[in-house]
Amino acid sequence: MITYILRRLFLIIPTLVGIITLNFFIVQAAPGGPVDRTIAMIRGSSQSAEMRFNGSGGDMIAASNGTDMASRGLRGLRPELVEEIKKSYGFDKPLYIRYFTMLKSYASFDLGKSFYSDRRVIDLIISKLPVSISLGLWTVLIIYGVSIPLGIYKARNDGSRTDIVSSFLIIIGYAIPGFLIAILLIVLFAGGSFLSIFPLRGIVSEGWQSLTWYHQIVDYLWHLVLPILSMILGGFASLTLLTKNSFIDELSKLYVTTARAKGLSAKQILYNHVFRNASLLLVSGFPAALLAIFFTSSLLTEVIFSLDGLGLLSFESAINRDYPVLFGSLYIFTLLGLLLSLLGDIVYMVIDPRIDFNSRRVG
């Protein structure tokens, strides 16, 4: 077990480098980088300035003054200014130097500074963590806490009226996109056309720090009700049906028939034998589900409810071509994904000690 964990930990390094390398060169090859974006902004502001100048009756002066910024914006920027812009973003250096500099910095968890906010990337990520952890942790706990017992109940009562009705309801929830559910909840319960029960934006109220500790907890949970509901309603279906099918498959196996023949009760068979085997399939998908809920599924929820989390940070960095934040977020997400995958294997061992990790090959 220890040998396998050490091998997996060492494998994380080349996997992480490979993913970062691939994305680095793909993004660098894409048009519209930060230099082009800055030049376009300067030209746009210059053209706006010229339009205002011309509108005040200065057409002849603008046409005759070759050093005027508005005219330069139309003809193109000075080469010296373009080089200065490139230098400010580090694009005056060759591509391979930028690449190896990034890898060297990432080895010491120095993720650099944002191009636009002048803040360290690691500080930006840490500042967004409370929102993402709040959304992700509560969503995972509720989905797993409801779906697994519900799936077990449906497996034991397969074909019953309760099984059919619950399957119909969770499939409807799965079919409706999360952002539509979020909008519907806002309209119904957050000051839309009907009730105004829950807050519309933010994760806490203004003046939260001045509240007593129990009022802080209530206020925090009150703000999370609608965002969490919009995320969990569509998440019940896949896990519930996966749990049900896993338990039905295990209940039909020979060892269950043998256990029944020995006189074991249905509860003993279910929780002492079937649960351990059926839960392996659920554990295998836990790392990917956790990472997706934390950093991907919450994006639209963060936008709709004005929650400033990691999903929104990554999206905005991609739109703005903020490469340090973009690559830094990717680095952290990939590292967490690899560590969660290793954690999933360790949980395998806890659930079923019969699994022999040392006999497995990594890679």
mmCIF file of N, CA and C in Angstrom, residues 64-111:
data_model
loop_
_atom_site.group_PDB
_atom_site.id
_atom_site.type_symbol
_atom_site.label_atom_id
_atom_site.label_comp_id
_atom_site.label_asym_id
_atom_site.label_seq_id
_atom_site.Cartn_x
_atom_site.Cartn_y
_atom_site.Cartn_z
ATOM 1 N N SER A 64 -3.782 67.778 -39.252
ATOM 2 C CA SER A 64 -2.460 68.317 -39.495
ATOM 3 C C SER A 64 -1.449 67.928 -38.426
ATOM 4 N N ASN A 65 -1.895 67.536 -37.250
ATOM 5 C CA ASN A 65 -0.989 67.222 -36.150
ATOM 6 C C ASN A 65 -0.654 65.737 -36.172
ATOM 7 N N GLY A 66 0.518 65.400 -36.727
ATOM 8 C CA GLY A 66 0.895 63.992 -36.881
ATOM 9 C C GLY A 66 1.243 63.325 -35.580
ATOM 10 N N THR A 67 1.497 64.101 -34.530
ATOM 11 C CA THR A 67 1.851 63.510 -33.242
ATOM 12 C C THR A 67 0.653 63.323 -32.339
ATOM 13 N N ASP A 68 -0.495 63.709 -32.813
ATOM 14 C CA ASP A 68 -1.700 63.574 -31.996
ATOM 15 C C ASP A 68 -2.014 62.105 -31.739
ATOM 16 N N MET A 69 -2.376 61.777 -30.498
ATOM 17 C CA MET A 69 -2.608 60.376 -30.128
ATOM 18 C C MET A 69 -3.767 59.762 -30.902
ATOM 19 N N ALA A 70 -4.796 60.541 -31.191
ATOM 20 C CA ALA A 70 -5.917 59.997 -31.944
ATOM 21 C C ALA A 70 -5.484 59.559 -33.321
ATOM 22 N N SER A 71 -4.657 60.366 -33.988
ATOM 23 C CA SER A 71 -4.184 59.996 -35.317
ATOM 24 C C SER A 71 -3.291 58.776 -35.248
ATOM 25 N N ARG A 72 -2.419 58.718 -34.189
ATOM 26 C CA ARG A 72 -1.554 57.539 -34.050
ATOM 27 C C ARG A 72 -2.401 56.300 -33.807
ATOM 28 N N GLY A 73 -3.520 56.458 -33.074
ATOM 29 C CA GLY A 73 -4.359 55.296 -32.827
ATOM 30 C C GLY A 73 -4.941 54.747 -34.096
ATOM 31 N N LEU A 74 -5.226 55.612 -35.083
ATOM 32 C CA LEU A 74 -5.773 55.134 -36.342
ATOM 33 C C LEU A 74 -4.691 54.502 -37.213
ATOM 34 N N ARG A 75 -3.469 55.091 -37.220
ATOM 35 C CA ARG A 75 -2.408 54.587 -38.097
ATOM 36 C C ARG A 75 -1.662 53.416 -37.483
ATOM 37 N N GLY A 76 -1.699 53.292 -36.159
ATOM 38 C CA GLY A 76 -0.952 52.246 -35.482
ATOM 39 C C GLY A 76 -0.082 52.853 -34.404
ATOM 40 N N LEU A 77 0.213 52.075 -33.361
ATOM 41 C CA LEU A 77 0.998 52.579 -32.251
ATOM 42 C C LEU A 77 2.475 52.620 -32.602
ATOM 43 N N ARG A 78 3.210 53.453 -31.866
ATOM 44 C CA ARG A 78 4.649 53.520 -32.040
ATOM 45 C C ARG A 78 5.271 52.180 -31.677
ATOM 46 N N PRO A 79 6.268 51.711 -32.402
ATOM 47 C CA PRO A 79 6.933 50.437 -32.081
ATOM 48 C C PRO A 79 7.481 50.417 -30.665
ATOM 49 N N GLU A 80 7.971 51.572 -30.178
ATOM 50 C CA GLU A 80 8.520 51.615 -28.828
ATOM 51 C C GLU A 80 7.441 51.317 -27.786
ATOM 52 N N LEU A 81 6.230 51.847 -28.034
ATOM 53 C CA LEU A 81 5.140 51.605 -27.103
ATOM 54 C C LEU A 81 4.708 50.144 -27.125
ATOM 55 N N VAL A 82 4.678 49.555 -28.321
ATOM 56 C CA VAL A 82 4.316 48.133 -28.438
ATOM 57 C C VAL A 82 5.324 47.272 -27.694
ATOM 58 N N GLU A 83 6.616 47.590 -27.834
ATOM 59 C CA GLU A 83 7.638 46.833 -27.128
ATOM 60 C C GLU A 83 7.519 47.003 -25.619
ATOM 61 N N GLU A 84 7.143 48.198 -25.211
ATOM 62 C CA GLU A 84 6.961 48.439 -23.781
ATOM 63 C C GLU A 84 5.787 47.627 -23.237
ATOM 64 N N ILE A 85 4.716 47.527 -24.031
ATOM 65 C CA ILE A 85 3.569 46.707 -23.617
ATOM 66 C C ILE A 85 3.975 45.239 -23.518
ATOM 67 N N LYS A 86 4.726 44.758 -24.506
ATOM 68 C CA LYS A 86 5.188 43.361 -24.475
ATOM 69 C C LYS A 86 6.049 43.102 -23.249
ATOM 70 N N LYS A 87 6.927 44.042 -22.929
ATOM 71 C CA LYS A 87 7.825 43.875 -21.784
ATOM 72 C C LYS A 87 7.043 43.840 -20.479
ATOM 73 N N SER A 88 5.994 44.656 -20.382
ATOM 74 C CA SER A 88 5.202 44.695 -19.147
ATOM 75 C C SER A 88 4.518 43.365 -18.869
ATOM 76 N N TYR A 89 4.192 42.617 -19.920
ATOM 77 C CA TYR A 89 3.568 41.308 -19.762
ATOM 78 C C TYR A 89 4.574 40.155 -19.832
ATOM 79 N N GLY A 90 5.843 40.475 -20.054
ATOM 80 C CA GLY A 90 6.853 39.434 -20.159
ATOM 81 C C GLY A 90 6.937 38.791 -21.524
ATOM 82 N N PHE A 91 6.268 39.388 -22.525
ATOM 83 C CA PHE A 91 6.246 38.799 -23.858
ATOM 84 C C PHE A 91 7.427 39.268 -24.712
ATOM 85 N N ASP A 92 8.357 40.009 -24.109
ATOM 86 C CA ASP A 92 9.573 40.372 -24.835
ATOM 87 C C ASP A 92 10.582 39.224 -24.835
ATOM 88 N N LYS A 93 10.314 38.198 -24.032
ATOM 89 C CA LYS A 93 11.203 37.039 -23.950
ATOM 90 C C LYS A 93 10.688 35.933 -24.873
ATOM 91 N N PRO A 94 11.586 35.070 -25.359
ATOM 92 C CA PRO A 94 11.156 33.955 -26.225
ATOM 93 C C PRO A 94 10.194 33.019 -25.503
ATOM 94 N N LEU A 95 9.435 32.276 -26.288
ATOM 95 C CA LEU A 95 8.396 31.400 -25.737
ATOM 96 C C LEU A 95 8.978 30.353 -24.796
ATOM 97 N N TYR A 96 10.095 29.752 -25.168
ATOM 98 C CA TYR A 96 10.646 28.666 -24.353
ATOM 99 C C TYR A 96 11.161 29.196 -23.011
ATOM 100 N N ILE A 97 11.667 30.440 -22.985
ATOM 101 C CA ILE A 97 12.125 31.019 -21.723
ATOM 102 C C ILE A 97 10.933 31.259 -20.804
ATOM 103 N N ARG A 98 9.829 31.772 -21.353
ATOM 104 C CA ARG A 98 8.627 31.981 -20.544
ATOM 105 C C ARG A 98 8.108 30.662 -19.992
ATOM 106 N N TYR A 99 8.203 29.624 -20.810
ATOM 107 C CA TYR A 99 7.711 28.309 -20.385
ATOM 108 C C TYR A 99 8.536 27.762 -19.221
ATOM 109 N N PHE A 100 9.851 27.765 -19.354
ATOM 110 C CA PHE A 100 10.692 27.204 -18.292
ATOM 111 C C PHE A 100 10.681 28.081 -17.044
ATOM 112 N N THR A 101 10.522 29.378 -17.216
ATOM 113 C CA THR A 101 10.384 30.265 -16.055
ATOM 114 C C THR A 101 9.117 29.942 -15.280
ATOM 115 N N MET A 102 8.034 29.667 -16.009
ATOM 116 C CA MET A 102 6.777 29.305 -15.366
ATOM 117 C C MET A 102 6.920 27.992 -14.591
ATOM 118 N N LEU A 103 7.541 26.975 -15.203
ATOM 119 C CA LEU A 103 7.719 25.693 -14.516
ATOM 120 C C LEU A 103 8.564 25.848 -13.269
ATOM 121 N N LYS A 104 9.624 26.643 -13.354
ATOM 122 C CA LYS A 104 10.485 26.859 -12.191
ATOM 123 C C LYS A 104 9.721 27.539 -11.063
ATOM 124 N N SER A 105 8.891 28.506 -11.411
ATOM 125 C CA SER A 105 8.099 29.198 -10.390
ATOM 126 C C SER A 105 7.053 28.268 -9.782
ATOM 127 N N TYR A 106 6.421 27.456 -10.620
ATOM 128 C CA TYR A 106 5.387 26.559 -10.125
ATOM 129 C C TYR A 106 5.966 25.491 -9.203
ATOM 130 N N ALA A 107 7.230 25.135 -9.391
ATOM 131 C CA ALA A 107 7.863 24.136 -8.526
ATOM 132 C C ALA A 107 7.919 24.609 -7.082
ATOM 133 N N SER A 108 7.963 25.934 -6.876
ATOM 134 C CA SER A 108 7.975 26.495 -5.526
ATOM 135 C C SER A 108 6.628 27.129 -5.172
ATOM 136 N N PHE A 109 5.585 26.801 -5.946
ATOM 137 C CA PHE A 109 4.221 27.315 -5.747
ATOM 138 C C PHE A 109 4.163 28.833 -5.843
ATOM 139 N N ASP A 110 5.046 29.392 -6.647
ATOM 140 C CA ASP A 110 4.970 30.818 -6.966
ATOM 141 C C ASP A 110 4.192 30.935 -8.276
ATOM 142 N N LEU A 111 2.927 31.318 -8.186
ATOM 143 C CA LEU A 111 2.045 31.353 -9.355
ATOM 144 C C LEU A 111 2.042 32.701 -10.057
#
